Structures are given as C-alpha cells and as structure tokens.
Amino acid sequence: KKKVQCVFEGIAKAGNPTLLNQIYTELFITEGGTAEVNEHEVRQIETAFRKPDRPETSITQEDIFNASPGRDEPIRTVLTKGVAGIGKTVLTQKFTLDWAEGKANQDIQFIFPFTFRELNVLKEKKFSLVELVHHFFIETKQAGISSFEDFQVVFIFDGLDECRLPLDFRKTRILTDPKKSTSVDVLLINLIKGKLLPSSRLWITTRPAAASQIPAECIDMVTEVRGFTDPQKEEYFRKRFSDKKLASKIISHIETSRSLHIMCHIPVFCWITATVLEDVLKTIEGGELPKTLTEMYIHFLVSRKMIESLGKLAIDQLQKDNLIFYESDLTECGIDIRAASVYSGVFIQIFKEERGLYQDKVFCFVHLSVQEFLAALHVHLTFINSGCAVNKALQSTSGHLDLFLRFLLGLSVQTNQNLLQGLLKQTRISPQTNQETINYIKKKLSESLSAEQKINLFHCLHELNDRSLVEEIQRSLNSGSLSTNELSPAQGSALVFILLSSDDLDVFDLKKYSASEQALLRLLLSGCNLSERSCEALCSILSSQSSSLRDLDLSNNDLKDSGVEVLCRGLESPHCELETLRSGQLHHTSLMSMSCFCSLSGCMITEEGCSLLTKALSSPSSRLKELNLSYNHPGDAGVTLLEKLSQETLRYGETCL
C-alpha cells in the first residue's frame, strides 16, 4: 500500500508526492481495442475519438479480470494497450491500491507489480520465479513464503514496449518448476504461456506497436485505454486547480484549439497544459495564450539548460523508436550524468530518472511528444531543409515522424522564434522561406497520398499559421456555393479534412453540388454513374486506417463484376467500418431501421461478382447484416452462394434478391 498510494504526476522524484486517491480521474477503457494501425500515436487517439458512436464495451479498472456477459471462459491473461502517457501505469497503480485498501478484488491474495524497466537490468542474471518475487518483494521472503500455488496471485507487467529482453515464444524451452533458476526472459515466457504457475493471473500493459510481441493465443482478453473523454478532461483540470476561475479559464481555452483539445485526451498532456497555462496566466497579464502544439512546448521548455544535448539524444533515439535510455545512451550523446544533475529544471520536469533493482539508472522523457519536440528543435538548430523533412516524414510507413514534422515546421514561425531567442544564435527563417514551405506542402497535397498523410500536412499548415485552404472551402460550404467540378486536388483534400475533423457537420449531401467522376474519386455519391475506376477510390477509403464511413449507397451504378472485385478488397479490410449502404429505392420501415444494410441494387452483378462478395463478407471483420442485390443477374449458382452467406454470416438479417 505504501508503494502505490502516492504518485508523482508527470515527473519523478520532484516536489511533494500527491495521494493517488486525491487526483485520480477515471479513464475510458474499452474491451477489444481498435485494429493495429501504422500511424502516429497522437493520430490514433484523434481517430479513435472522432469515429461515430457505435456500441463499445466500456469497463472499469476493478473489473479488468471479470468476463463480459455471455463469456464462460475464465480470464487469466489481460493485455491492455494504450499510447504513451495515456495512463496505463497509473491505472495499474490504482488497481493495486484499491485492492490493498480492501475496496476491490478481495479474492486476490497477492499482487506483484513489475515494470519491464526494472526487469531489463536483470538481463544477465538468473532467478527462479520464487527468487524473483523475493528480490522485488522482500516481505514475502521475510514471511517465509516459498510457494505460491495455493494462493490467488496476480502478476502485473507494465510497459512491454520498453522490454529489452529477448522474448522468443517459439524457441524458448518449457519450464514448469517455479523454484528452478533460469534467465528472466525464460521465466516471463513460461509464465505468459501458462506453463509456470498456471493458477496465477497476468496483466500486461503496452503501447500498441509492441502488442504483437505476445502471441494472440496467450492472451484471453485485450483492452485499450483511450484516456480522458471530454467530461473526464474537465474533471481533471477541476481537480488539479482549487481556483475554480483558473480551471474554467484553462478549460475554455483548450476547447478553442482543436489540436490542444485532441492532445488532452492524453493525461500527461493535460499535465503539461496545466503547467504551461497556469504559469502563463499568472505571469503574463493579458498575454497571448499558446494555441498550437509548438507554442505549448516552447513555453514548457523555454530557458531550460542542456536543450541541445537532450535534442541530440531525442532525435537519435526517436529514429530507433526508443522511449527509454540507459546511461550508455546518454554518454554517446555527450551527456555527463554527474554534471547533468545540477540542471534541476531539465531532469526534474523534462527527464525522468528511475531506479530499478541494484540501483541501475533508467532514463526517459516525460512523454513521447516531449522527445519529438526536442528532436525537432535539434534539427532546427543544426540544419534547416523543410522540403526534405516533409518528404522524409511522408516516406515513413509507421507515421512516427508526423508530430516531429509538425513541431519542426512550427519552430520556423517568427512568433515561436521570438520565444526561443535565448536558444537561437540568430533568426534564420524569413517569411519568404516560410511561404515557400507552405507552397511546397500545398503542392504535396495535390499528390497521391493517403488520407492520414494529408491530414497531418493540414496540421503542419496549422502550425505554420496558414489556414487559407481550409477557410476557403469552409466559406464555400457555408454559402452553399461549393462546386466539386471546380475543386483543385488540394482543395479536394481540404474538403476531406473538414469532413473528417468537423464536430458540427453530421450530414454532407453531395447531390446539392455538381460532380464529375473525377470529383467522385474523392467524394462518395449514390446513383452517379460510378464505374470500376471509382471503385479503386472506394476501396482505398474503406481500407483506410482512419476510415469512419458507415453509410454508403452504391445502387444503380455501372459497377459490374470487375468493380465489385475491386470493392471487395476494401470490404475485406480490418479497417472497414461500413455498416450501412442505403438504397434510395427502399422505403420499407423494417429494413431502413436496420443499421447494417448493404445495397448494391441494379449494379449489373453476375455469378462471378456474387462469388467475390460471398468471400469478402465471410471475413471475420465484416459488420454487414443485410444485403440487397435486387435487379442484378446472379444466376442459380450465385443465388446458392448468397443463400449460404445469408444462413452462415448475415445471421441477424436477410439477403434480398
């Protein structure tokens, strides 16, 4: 209880610890989690929270091992995913504290919380499972407990993404004796596989990218921490500040900036925001509050020492996708740990220092975004080539340079350079250079990029204080004068960005606007002479990582079997969220009330197309429950295939032929 009742919010070993129960704000936790995606973690949060509402199983931390209704099998191993700083560690700490205080899960007799940071330093050591527990929890050794088979035990392993142990689940030998010594990785693998102490329960937390290190068959339930909902954000700031007026002012400011509002789904960013805005409001009377991410991070880090050395460390480790570092990593970047300790402002607020077993030091930035900002600052201070940086970020298949790019471009804005005047040797970026960067980004927006890449480029324009493209389209939308025939590719991308990011626009009816097939390649319509060529764009949208399309009508279009073949690739994608494909011809109340109805009426589909559809809709990821293929030519064989599909897959609806 003593170990978990206090928390250092955002920082380690700084100031006075806060009682966890006083500041803890409930987190939004879902069962299942979103599909694995190759995009920046901040974009994952944005995507998850902007998807239209659909039934999701929300769970509380005390019920993490309780099976959901209709599930009979007991849950032994839970894997909880969540982006950096979302609150996974505090969640496990709260679970342990509630148990220690007798508030929940009293059937459990021992909870042993480990972190992979601590386990990493034991890489060359050998332990039995019992010895490992005794080393970390000396009380069990003092009590003479040398066997745990007769107890209800929960092991918590926090931070799988930080693991530097060789976890090879295929080649590792089987170990069943908890008193036999071996390497820590062998202990972990056999514990996770259930070979070692099978009666125990395991809770593992990780960032999404590392979740695949553990085979799916070893996991009984996957959960995802989504961070704060909008009401939970407000609750956090009201708990953080006893001054109600100050809390209200900060909440109001965050709501005016979409990028800040999105980031505040992440608890650590709420702490950074609270730290910055409290300082600005108290020290700069009537001053301008930061509205962009770059401004926010400059305020957070400005006037700190050793920024350049930390920046080199940040960029080196970012390229390796490392979040934690050891003393050797710091030494390589010319950082002297002994000298660094005098720079209290750096190592208290920006850098966390933790100690594992045997007093080995482990270091990390307080959040991934701080590392990305410092990496961008290092690049900005050493060389500037914005076009090159844009290209490199776009070449990244993982999207992990997205936020880095936004910071790098934001640092070139004159107002931000004024804030950094103590660090910059001279102001090297002219307004003309900035305009060249803006023009270059607009040119890239006209190229064939994914929706995610284009959205990030619009965020980059926001950091450069250029909103001309978006404002131009927004004015046309508001006045009703938008003509999709006249949109340039960049303007079309701006329209997509508005549709994806708007909180107010629920329905966008393109029948009000003239549209060629060229425009329709980006802006889905019904009954508008779509052909196989349009299906390529539809497939791209349905399989996009950020796809939130639920409602689509493809009836009365010249798709044919060749178009259906292309479309099926999108329907088979795990990212496809399509539930409703409305038909303008259908007015039957019972059908229209269903939320998972697909209409491909009158699309010249034959037996071949039916075979392709049957295969695609048999995919485990398919959400469709009804299918309308009236006014097509399926033939007897096609009808047989579709009847089988109706019985086996479309269990809650029907197939209309």
XYZ file of C-alpha atoms in Angstrom:
657
model
C 0.000 0.000 0.000
C 2.823 2.411 0.866
C 4.433 1.771 -2.516
C 1.354 2.710 -4.556
C -0.608 5.232 -2.505
C 1.388 8.232 -3.818
C 2.044 9.389 -7.356
C 4.422 11.891 -8.935
C 2.299 13.404 -11.669
C 4.199 13.646 -14.936
C 7.564 13.841 -13.150
C 9.646 11.611 -10.902
C 11.335 12.451 -7.611
C 10.294 16.086 -7.749
C 8.484 18.112 -5.143
C 5.960 16.550 -2.850
C 4.174 13.348 -3.825
C 0.398 13.538 -4.258
C -2.021 10.986 -2.859
C -3.304 8.973 -5.804
C -6.859 8.854 -4.456
C -6.995 12.658 -4.363
C -6.151 13.261 -8.021
C -7.182 10.039 -9.777
C -9.622 10.633 -12.627
C -11.392 7.635 -14.174
C -10.092 6.644 -17.600
C -12.111 5.485 -20.600
C -11.220 1.788 -21.055
C -12.724 -0.402 -23.764
C -12.721 -4.128 -24.331
C -11.215 -5.268 -27.598
C -9.382 -2.134 -28.693
C -9.028 -0.692 -32.168
C -7.284 -2.521 -35.002
C -3.496 -2.328 -35.185
C -2.580 0.742 -37.211
C 0.595 2.196 -38.665
C 0.205 5.802 -37.648
C 1.463 8.176 -35.015
C 0.030 7.549 -31.546
C -1.481 11.045 -31.315
C -3.258 10.357 -34.617
C -4.532 7.056 -33.194
C -6.140 8.958 -30.315
C -7.653 11.502 -32.697
C -9.009 8.729 -34.922
C -10.475 6.726 -32.028
C -12.339 9.674 -30.549
C -13.742 11.033 -33.806
C -15.237 7.772 -35.046
C -19.052 7.880 -34.908
C -20.506 6.279 -31.832
C -21.171 2.583 -32.002
C -21.681 0.078 -29.197
C -18.434 -0.459 -27.295
C -17.909 -2.402 -24.108
C -16.568 0.027 -21.517
C -15.009 -1.466 -18.394
C -13.654 -0.167 -15.100
C -10.202 -0.964 -13.732
C -11.544 -3.078 -10.853
C -13.326 -5.371 -13.356
C -10.295 -5.956 -15.561
C -10.300 -9.738 -14.890
C -14.086 -10.162 -14.949
C -15.516 -11.858 -18.026
C -18.063 -9.883 -20.038
C -21.680 -11.145 -20.213
C -22.032 -14.236 -22.385
C -18.415 -15.286 -21.931
C -17.904 -18.523 -19.985
C -14.117 -18.978 -20.060
C -12.171 -17.522 -17.114
C -9.708 -14.737 -17.890
C -6.098 -15.484 -16.962
C -4.103 -13.014 -19.052
C -5.174 -9.475 -19.952
C -3.251 -7.282 -22.397
C -4.000 -3.572 -22.059
C -2.927 -1.314 -24.922
C -2.609 2.443 -24.889
C -0.431 5.173 -26.359
C 2.417 6.756 -24.376
C 1.222 8.860 -21.455
C -2.384 7.662 -21.655
C -2.407 6.436 -18.039
C -1.608 2.711 -18.171
C 0.854 2.800 -15.263
C -1.414 4.889 -13.031
C -4.282 2.533 -13.925
C -2.375 -0.499 -12.611
C -1.326 1.519 -9.568
C -4.953 2.398 -8.787
C -5.993 -1.259 -9.240
C -3.314 -2.302 -6.728
C -4.165 0.482 -4.262
C -7.900 -0.328 -4.248
C -7.026 -3.972 -3.542
C -4.570 -3.034 -0.762
C -7.177 -0.785 0.867
C -9.777 -3.561 0.778
C -12.036 -1.770 -1.722
C -11.997 -4.304 -4.580
C -10.853 -7.762 -5.737
C -10.543 -9.222 -2.259
C -10.415 -12.747 -3.700
C -6.812 -11.918 -4.696
C -4.204 -12.677 -2.018
C -1.052 -11.310 -3.685
C -0.477 -8.642 -6.348
C 3.089 -8.376 -7.633
C 3.584 -5.294 -9.855
C 6.716 -5.365 -12.051
C 7.920 -2.943 -14.717
C 9.915 -4.025 -17.753
C 12.317 -1.167 -16.982
C 13.238 -2.959 -13.764
C 13.396 -6.368 -15.424
C 15.662 -5.101 -18.229
C 18.572 -4.576 -15.854
C 18.381 -8.256 -14.832
C 19.050 -9.437 -18.387
C 22.290 -11.225 -17.471
C 21.052 -12.581 -14.109
C 19.420 -15.920 -13.284
C 16.451 -16.369 -10.937
C 13.729 -18.838 -10.175
C 10.218 -17.360 -10.144
C 10.195 -17.535 -6.343
C 13.606 -15.822 -6.135
C 12.451 -13.078 -8.499
C 9.430 -12.362 -6.299
C 11.618 -12.401 -3.164
C 14.067 -9.904 -4.690
C 11.380 -7.365 -5.577
C 9.052 -8.037 -2.649
C 11.312 -8.766 0.321
C 8.293 -9.080 2.636
C 7.367 -12.426 1.045
C 10.838 -13.795 1.799
C 10.723 -12.482 5.362
C 7.347 -14.177 5.831
C 8.877 -17.491 4.714
C 6.591 -17.884 1.680
C 8.349 -20.110 -0.848
C 5.358 -21.460 -2.758
C 2.515 -19.561 -4.447
C 0.482 -22.443 -5.922
C -2.082 -22.288 -3.120
C -2.669 -18.528 -3.396
C -4.645 -16.318 -5.770
C -1.793 -14.342 -7.345
C -1.823 -11.503 -9.899
C 1.371 -10.503 -11.712
C 1.385 -7.048 -13.325
C 3.983 -6.408 -16.039
C 3.925 -2.744 -17.019
C 5.490 -1.400 -20.222
C 6.028 -4.279 -22.653
C 7.076 -1.684 -25.263
C 10.108 -0.898 -23.070
C 11.210 -4.534 -22.850
C 14.799 -5.219 -23.910
C 14.666 -8.914 -23.061
C 14.727 -11.472 -25.916
C 11.124 -12.749 -25.864
C 11.204 -15.728 -28.245
C 7.953 -17.649 -27.719
C 8.755 -20.307 -30.344
C 12.213 -21.486 -29.288
C 12.222 -20.977 -25.513
C 12.322 -24.238 -23.564
C 9.400 -25.188 -21.331
C 9.795 -24.562 -17.608
C 7.215 -25.665 -15.020
C 9.198 -25.567 -11.773
C 8.855 -22.152 -10.007
C 11.956 -22.950 -7.914
C 14.299 -23.647 -10.835
C 16.673 -20.804 -11.810
C 16.889 -19.518 -15.369
C 17.070 -16.220 -17.254
C 14.314 -13.648 -16.718
C 13.064 -13.896 -20.315
C 12.524 -17.672 -19.947
C 10.598 -17.070 -16.713
C 8.377 -14.467 -18.379
C 7.636 -16.545 -21.467
C 6.646 -19.630 -19.450
C 4.570 -17.512 -17.092
C 2.719 -15.923 -20.032
C 2.261 -19.296 -21.766
C 0.735 -20.717 -18.579
C 3.435 -23.375 -18.146
C 4.709 -21.724 -14.967
C 2.240 -21.131 -12.124
C -0.860 -21.637 -14.323
C -3.152 -20.711 -11.418
C -1.860 -17.115 -11.446
C -3.356 -14.222 -13.401
C -1.366 -11.763 -15.524
C -1.949 -8.157 -16.526
C 0.406 -6.789 -19.190
C 0.387 -3.185 -20.424
C 1.957 -1.909 -23.628
C 1.956 0.748 -26.304
C 0.041 -0.544 -29.380
C 3.089 -1.071 -31.612
C 4.616 -3.642 -29.219
C 1.440 -5.650 -28.550
C 2.276 -8.218 -31.240
C 5.320 -9.439 -29.274
C 2.983 -11.762 -27.370
C 1.179 -14.438 -29.441
C -2.594 -13.985 -29.584
C -3.206 -17.490 -28.206
C -1.528 -16.452 -24.931
C -3.983 -13.580 -24.358
C -7.508 -14.115 -23.021
C -8.682 -10.522 -23.272
C -7.403 -7.338 -24.910
C -8.389 -3.946 -23.532
C -7.485 -0.439 -24.611
C -7.020 2.692 -22.516
C -8.399 5.601 -24.526
C -7.502 8.271 -21.975
C -9.919 11.016 -20.977
C -13.308 11.627 -22.509
C -14.357 15.295 -22.739
C -16.111 15.262 -19.320
C -13.092 13.494 -17.778
C -10.749 16.190 -19.146
C -12.811 18.835 -17.380
C -12.845 16.759 -14.187
C -9.030 16.506 -14.331
C -8.498 20.282 -14.537
C -11.043 20.987 -11.802
C -9.250 18.512 -9.516
C -5.864 19.970 -10.495
C -6.770 23.563 -9.573
C -8.517 24.613 -6.387
C -9.022 28.032 -8.041
C -12.295 27.398 -9.912
C -11.946 30.549 -12.011
C -8.484 29.498 -13.216
C -9.726 25.980 -14.026
C -12.658 27.360 -16.061
C -10.361 29.731 -17.977
C -7.986 26.877 -18.894
C -10.836 24.562 -19.939
C -12.346 27.296 -22.147
C -9.004 27.958 -23.838
C -8.394 24.276 -24.614
C -11.830 23.986 -26.212
C -10.960 26.772 -28.678
C -7.969 24.874 -30.128
C -8.717 21.567 -31.819
C -5.107 20.327 -31.686
C -4.819 21.057 -27.943
C -8.258 19.569 -27.303
C -7.278 16.336 -29.059
C -3.970 16.076 -27.187
C -5.774 16.497 -23.854
C -7.269 13.029 -24.296
C -3.767 12.047 -23.084
C -3.424 12.588 -19.307
C 0.276 13.537 -19.441
C -0.506 16.267 -21.965
C -3.192 17.563 -19.580
C -0.419 17.910 -17.005
C 1.860 19.743 -19.480
C -1.037 22.018 -20.489
C -1.939 22.745 -16.879
C 1.713 23.537 -16.054
C 2.115 25.924 -19.004
C -1.239 27.714 -18.862
C -1.086 28.210 -15.102
C 2.351 29.801 -15.478
C 1.339 31.982 -18.456
C -1.903 33.172 -16.837
C -0.122 34.092 -13.606
C 2.973 35.743 -15.102
C 1.831 37.348 -18.352
C -1.066 39.667 -17.614
C -3.318 39.822 -20.668
C -0.737 37.892 -22.690
C -1.493 35.628 -25.631
C -2.096 32.025 -24.595
C -0.429 29.299 -26.702
C -2.805 27.876 -29.321
C -0.593 25.468 -31.257
C 1.363 22.449 -30.051
C 4.662 24.134 -30.914
C 3.827 27.212 -28.825
C 2.769 24.998 -25.928
C 6.014 23.007 -25.925
C 8.219 26.080 -26.294
C 6.589 27.548 -23.186
C 7.110 24.228 -21.400
C 10.810 24.000 -22.255
C 11.960 27.590 -22.822
C 15.036 28.790 -20.879
C 15.990 25.236 -19.860
C 19.687 24.307 -19.978
C 21.209 21.436 -21.956
C 18.403 21.546 -24.523
C 20.772 20.944 -27.432
C 22.362 17.841 -25.872
C 18.966 16.445 -24.986
C 17.823 17.230 -28.523
C 20.573 15.047 -29.991
C 19.600 12.227 -27.643
C 15.953 12.730 -28.600
C 16.482 12.528 -32.373
C 18.911 9.576 -32.136
C 16.509 7.530 -30.004
C 13.411 8.639 -31.959
C 14.915 7.172 -35.120
C 15.411 3.901 -33.208
C 11.855 4.171 -31.803
C 13.229 4.036 -28.236
C 11.364 5.628 -25.335
C 13.762 4.615 -22.557
C 17.514 5.023 -22.356
C 20.359 3.840 -20.197
C 23.477 5.674 -19.054
C 25.426 4.399 -22.069
C 22.884 6.006 -24.438
C 23.331 9.365 -22.718
C 27.123 9.081 -22.774
C 27.049 8.505 -26.558
C 25.305 11.874 -26.931
C 27.848 13.668 -24.766
C 25.634 13.993 -21.696
C 27.557 13.656 -18.431
C 25.144 12.279 -15.840
C 27.130 13.701 -12.928
C 27.153 17.190 -14.453
C 23.528 16.855 -15.560
C 22.281 16.626 -12.003
C 22.946 20.344 -11.472
C 20.423 21.228 -14.168
C 17.439 20.560 -11.964
C 14.966 22.191 -14.355
C 15.824 19.705 -17.075
C 15.948 16.457 -15.182
C 13.001 17.234 -12.919
C 10.451 18.334 -15.496
C 11.658 17.021 -18.836
C 13.593 13.924 -17.956
C 12.543 11.171 -15.566
C 15.205 9.208 -13.706
C 14.154 5.910 -12.197
C 15.994 3.190 -10.354
C 15.476 -0.487 -10.885
C 16.905 -3.295 -8.827
C 20.548 -2.797 -7.726
C 20.196 0.981 -8.248
C 20.684 0.860 -12.029
C 19.559 4.132 -13.605
C 16.922 4.215 -16.328
C 16.016 7.452 -18.106
C 13.100 8.613 -20.238
C 11.434 11.808 -21.325
C 8.228 12.593 -19.505
C 6.274 11.844 -22.700
C 6.985 10.777 -26.272
C 5.824 14.179 -27.575
C 8.500 15.943 -25.458
C 11.122 13.726 -27.094
C 9.700 14.583 -30.531
C 9.724 18.309 -29.805
C 13.351 18.230 -28.633
C 14.297 16.156 -31.693
C 12.658 18.779 -33.930
C 14.417 21.567 -32.047
C 17.776 19.821 -32.513
C 17.206 19.501 -36.260
C 16.026 23.134 -36.394
C 19.170 24.360 -34.624
C 21.586 22.316 -36.735
C 20.188 22.428 -40.258
C 17.031 23.562 -41.986
C 15.532 21.974 -45.066
C 11.778 21.932 -44.658
C 11.091 20.283 -48.001
C 13.460 17.424 -47.166
C 11.824 16.998 -43.733
C 8.348 16.859 -45.294
C 9.481 14.177 -47.747
C 11.161 12.089 -45.030
C 8.042 12.179 -42.839
C 5.857 11.157 -45.783
C 8.194 8.235 -46.533
C 7.744 6.851 -43.008
C 5.333 3.915 -43.239
C 4.726 3.963 -39.481
C 3.794 7.644 -39.275
C 6.065 8.061 -36.241
C 7.608 11.258 -37.642
C 4.254 13.053 -38.023
C 4.349 15.050 -34.790
C 8.091 15.657 -35.199
C 7.351 17.285 -38.575
C 4.593 19.478 -37.128
C 6.976 20.725 -34.437
C 9.830 21.272 -36.911
C 7.697 23.444 -39.186
C 6.089 25.253 -36.257
C 9.541 26.267 -34.996
C 10.097 28.290 -38.171
C 7.238 30.708 -37.359
C 8.553 34.115 -36.271
C 6.463 34.342 -33.079
C 7.838 30.981 -31.936
C 11.394 32.065 -32.773
C 10.877 35.104 -30.547
C 10.045 32.738 -27.677
C 13.207 30.772 -28.425
C 15.509 33.784 -28.721
C 17.636 32.593 -25.793
C 18.443 29.363 -27.625
C 18.697 30.523 -31.226
C 22.013 32.026 -32.221
C 20.263 34.037 -34.902
C 16.907 34.139 -36.612
C 17.464 32.306 -39.858
C 13.948 31.745 -41.166
C 12.457 34.542 -43.262
C 8.726 34.966 -44.003
C 9.604 34.233 -47.628
C 11.122 30.865 -46.643
C 8.010 30.044 -44.636
C 5.807 30.853 -47.619
C 7.941 28.559 -49.767
C 7.359 25.766 -47.221
C 3.606 26.461 -47.240
C 3.535 26.356 -51.041
C 5.544 23.124 -51.008
C 3.066 21.476 -48.613
C 0.124 22.607 -50.768
C 1.887 21.078 -53.759
C 2.305 17.777 -51.856
C -1.427 17.871 -51.040
C -2.118 17.648 -54.778
C -0.200 14.381 -55.000
C -1.416 10.846 -54.394
C -1.027 10.484 -50.619
C -3.021 8.558 -48.027
C -5.772 10.300 -46.068
C -3.623 10.115 -42.908
C -0.646 11.795 -44.587
C -2.806 14.596 -45.983
C -4.462 15.197 -42.620
C -1.047 15.545 -40.979
C 0.032 18.029 -43.661
C -3.011 20.165 -42.805
C -1.937 20.050 -39.153
C 1.502 21.221 -40.362
C -0.125 24.165 -42.146
C -1.914 24.967 -38.880
C 1.438 25.044 -37.048
C 2.667 27.443 -39.775
C -0.409 29.620 -39.100
C -1.729 29.057 -42.621
C -5.417 28.157 -42.778
C -6.150 29.594 -46.223
C -7.109 26.323 -47.946
C -9.439 25.181 -45.182
C -11.029 28.623 -44.699
C -11.617 28.947 -48.456
C -13.533 25.650 -48.614
C -15.328 26.383 -45.326
C -16.644 29.676 -46.761
C -17.905 27.870 -49.865
C -19.612 25.250 -47.701
C -21.275 27.870 -45.518
C -22.520 29.849 -48.524
C -23.619 26.763 -50.469
C -21.512 27.810 -53.446
C -19.197 24.800 -53.446
C -18.769 23.220 -56.868
C -16.868 19.957 -56.824
C -16.206 20.285 -60.561
C -14.057 23.333 -59.862
C -12.066 21.938 -56.922
C -8.333 21.501 -57.385
C -6.826 18.321 -55.868
C -5.505 20.365 -52.912
C -8.945 21.933 -52.352
C -10.492 18.475 -52.529
C -8.088 17.362 -49.811
C -9.107 20.396 -47.732
C -12.750 19.360 -48.074
C -11.884 15.837 -46.876
C -10.003 17.336 -43.904
C -13.050 19.456 -42.971
C -15.409 16.486 -43.260
C -13.151 14.332 -41.058
C -12.421 16.946 -38.409
C -15.717 18.826 -38.160
C -17.645 18.351 -34.929
C -20.707 20.137 -36.323
C -21.157 18.634 -39.790
C -23.084 15.347 -39.456
C -24.508 15.061 -42.995
C -22.885 16.205 -46.231
C -25.180 15.738 -49.230
C -23.182 15.992 -52.449
C -26.336 15.758 -54.554
C -26.602 19.519 -53.984
C -23.354 20.039 -55.872
C -22.337 19.281 -59.440
C -19.848 16.448 -59.605
C -17.806 14.735 -62.281
C -16.424 11.231 -61.837
C -13.013 12.835 -61.232
C -14.515 14.566 -58.179
C -16.307 11.393 -57.140
C -12.984 9.591 -56.817
C -12.685 11.525 -53.548
C -16.293 12.305 -52.583
C -18.606 9.291 -52.459
C -22.067 9.587 -54.093
C -25.024 7.387 -54.956
C -26.564 6.876 -58.391
C -23.982 8.995 -60.239
C -22.630 6.757 -62.994
C -19.847 5.297 -60.896
C -17.684 2.749 -62.704
C -14.849 0.361 -61.883
C -12.487 3.371 -61.808
C -14.425 4.856 -58.897
C -14.237 1.527 -57.050
C -10.455 1.939 -56.730
C -11.014 5.123 -54.706
C -13.843 3.497 -52.730
C -11.572 0.561 -51.867
C -8.865 2.965 -50.682
C -11.342 4.797 -48.438
C -12.906 1.634 -46.984
C -9.473 0.213 -46.096
C -8.022 3.480 -44.786
C -6.716 3.375 -41.209
C -8.877 6.400 -40.372
C -11.980 5.131 -42.185
C -15.140 6.094 -40.343
C -17.539 5.607 -43.254
C -20.746 3.934 -42.079
C -23.335 4.924 -44.685
C -22.904 4.346 -48.439
C -25.320 3.841 -51.334
C -23.970 2.226 -54.492
C -27.280 1.271 -56.063
C -27.892 1.982 -59.746
C -24.256 2.348 -60.736
C -22.389 0.626 -63.563
C -20.021 -1.286 -61.257
C -20.212 -4.745 -62.871
C -18.237 -7.733 -61.581
C -14.902 -6.015 -62.237
C -15.909 -3.115 -59.986
C -17.191 -5.459 -57.281
C -13.852 -7.320 -57.341
C -12.031 -4.073 -56.545
C -14.634 -3.062 -53.948
C -14.301 -6.401 -52.142
C -10.676 -5.640 -51.304
C -11.928 -2.726 -49.227
C -14.757 -4.750 -47.656
C -12.230 -7.393 -46.522
C -10.006 -4.821 -44.799
C -9.943 -4.966 -40.961
C -10.173 -1.155 -41.036
C -13.501 -1.219 -42.913
C -16.222 0.171 -40.622
C -19.034 0.031 -43.191
C -22.373 -0.900 -41.654
C -24.982 0.763 -43.871
C -25.290 1.038 -47.634
C -28.631 2.733 -48.206
C -30.719 2.426 -51.337
C -32.786 5.376 -52.480
C -35.401 2.916 -53.795
C -36.012 1.212 -50.437
C -38.561 2.677 -48.053
C -39.547 -0.438 -46.110
C -39.562 0.595 -42.440
C -38.168 -2.642 -41.041
C -35.237 -2.530 -43.448
C -34.436 1.155 -43.098
C -34.359 0.873 -39.325
C -31.530 -1.654 -39.521
C -28.092 -0.080 -39.154
C -26.205 -2.732 -41.135
C -27.921 -2.769 -44.524
C -25.975 -3.023 -47.795
C -27.484 -2.077 -51.156
C -25.835 -2.987 -54.439
C -29.140 -2.878 -56.255
C -29.014 -2.524 -60.023
C -25.221 -2.727 -60.382
C -25.053 -5.363 -63.167
C -23.541 -8.020 -60.888
C -23.383 -11.641 -62.138
C -22.459 -15.017 -60.602
C -18.768 -14.026 -60.572
C -19.495 -10.884 -58.535
C -21.639 -12.890 -56.107
C -18.738 -15.277 -55.520
C -16.419 -12.355 -54.752
C -18.968 -10.772 -52.394
C -19.512 -14.066 -50.572
C -15.780 -14.375 -49.919
C -15.427 -10.753 -48.760
C -18.474 -10.752 -46.486
C -17.405 -14.040 -44.873
C -14.419 -12.154 -43.430
C -14.434 -12.010 -39.586
C -14.149 -8.213 -39.776
C -17.360 -7.782 -41.823
C -20.109 -5.883 -39.980
C -22.862 -6.214 -42.600
C -26.061 -7.998 -41.629
C -28.304 -7.339 -44.662
C -27.534 -7.326 -48.361
C -29.681 -6.064 -51.243
C -28.711 -7.411 -54.672
C -32.031 -6.878 -56.416
C -32.026 -6.039 -60.130
C -28.798 -7.942 -60.766
C -28.003 -11.182 -62.644
C -26.627 -13.654 -60.066
C -27.819 -16.834 -61.816
C -28.697 -20.053 -59.951
C -25.121 -20.623 -58.734
C -24.891 -17.058 -57.448
C -28.202 -17.402 -55.611
C -26.968 -20.622 -53.945
C -23.805 -18.880 -52.737
C -25.772 -15.945 -51.381
C -28.310 -18.160 -49.614
C -25.432 -19.902 -47.831
C -23.994 -16.493 -46.911
C -27.389 -15.462 -45.551
C -27.562 -18.535 -43.304
C -23.960 -18.505 -42.040
C -22.840 -14.878 -41.993
C -25.792 -12.495 -42.217
C -27.295 -14.053 -39.097
C -29.290 -11.034 -37.984
C -30.750 -10.008 -41.294
C -31.572 -11.209 -44.773
C -30.387 -11.249 -48.340
C -32.700 -9.522 -50.784
C -32.563 -10.967 -54.300
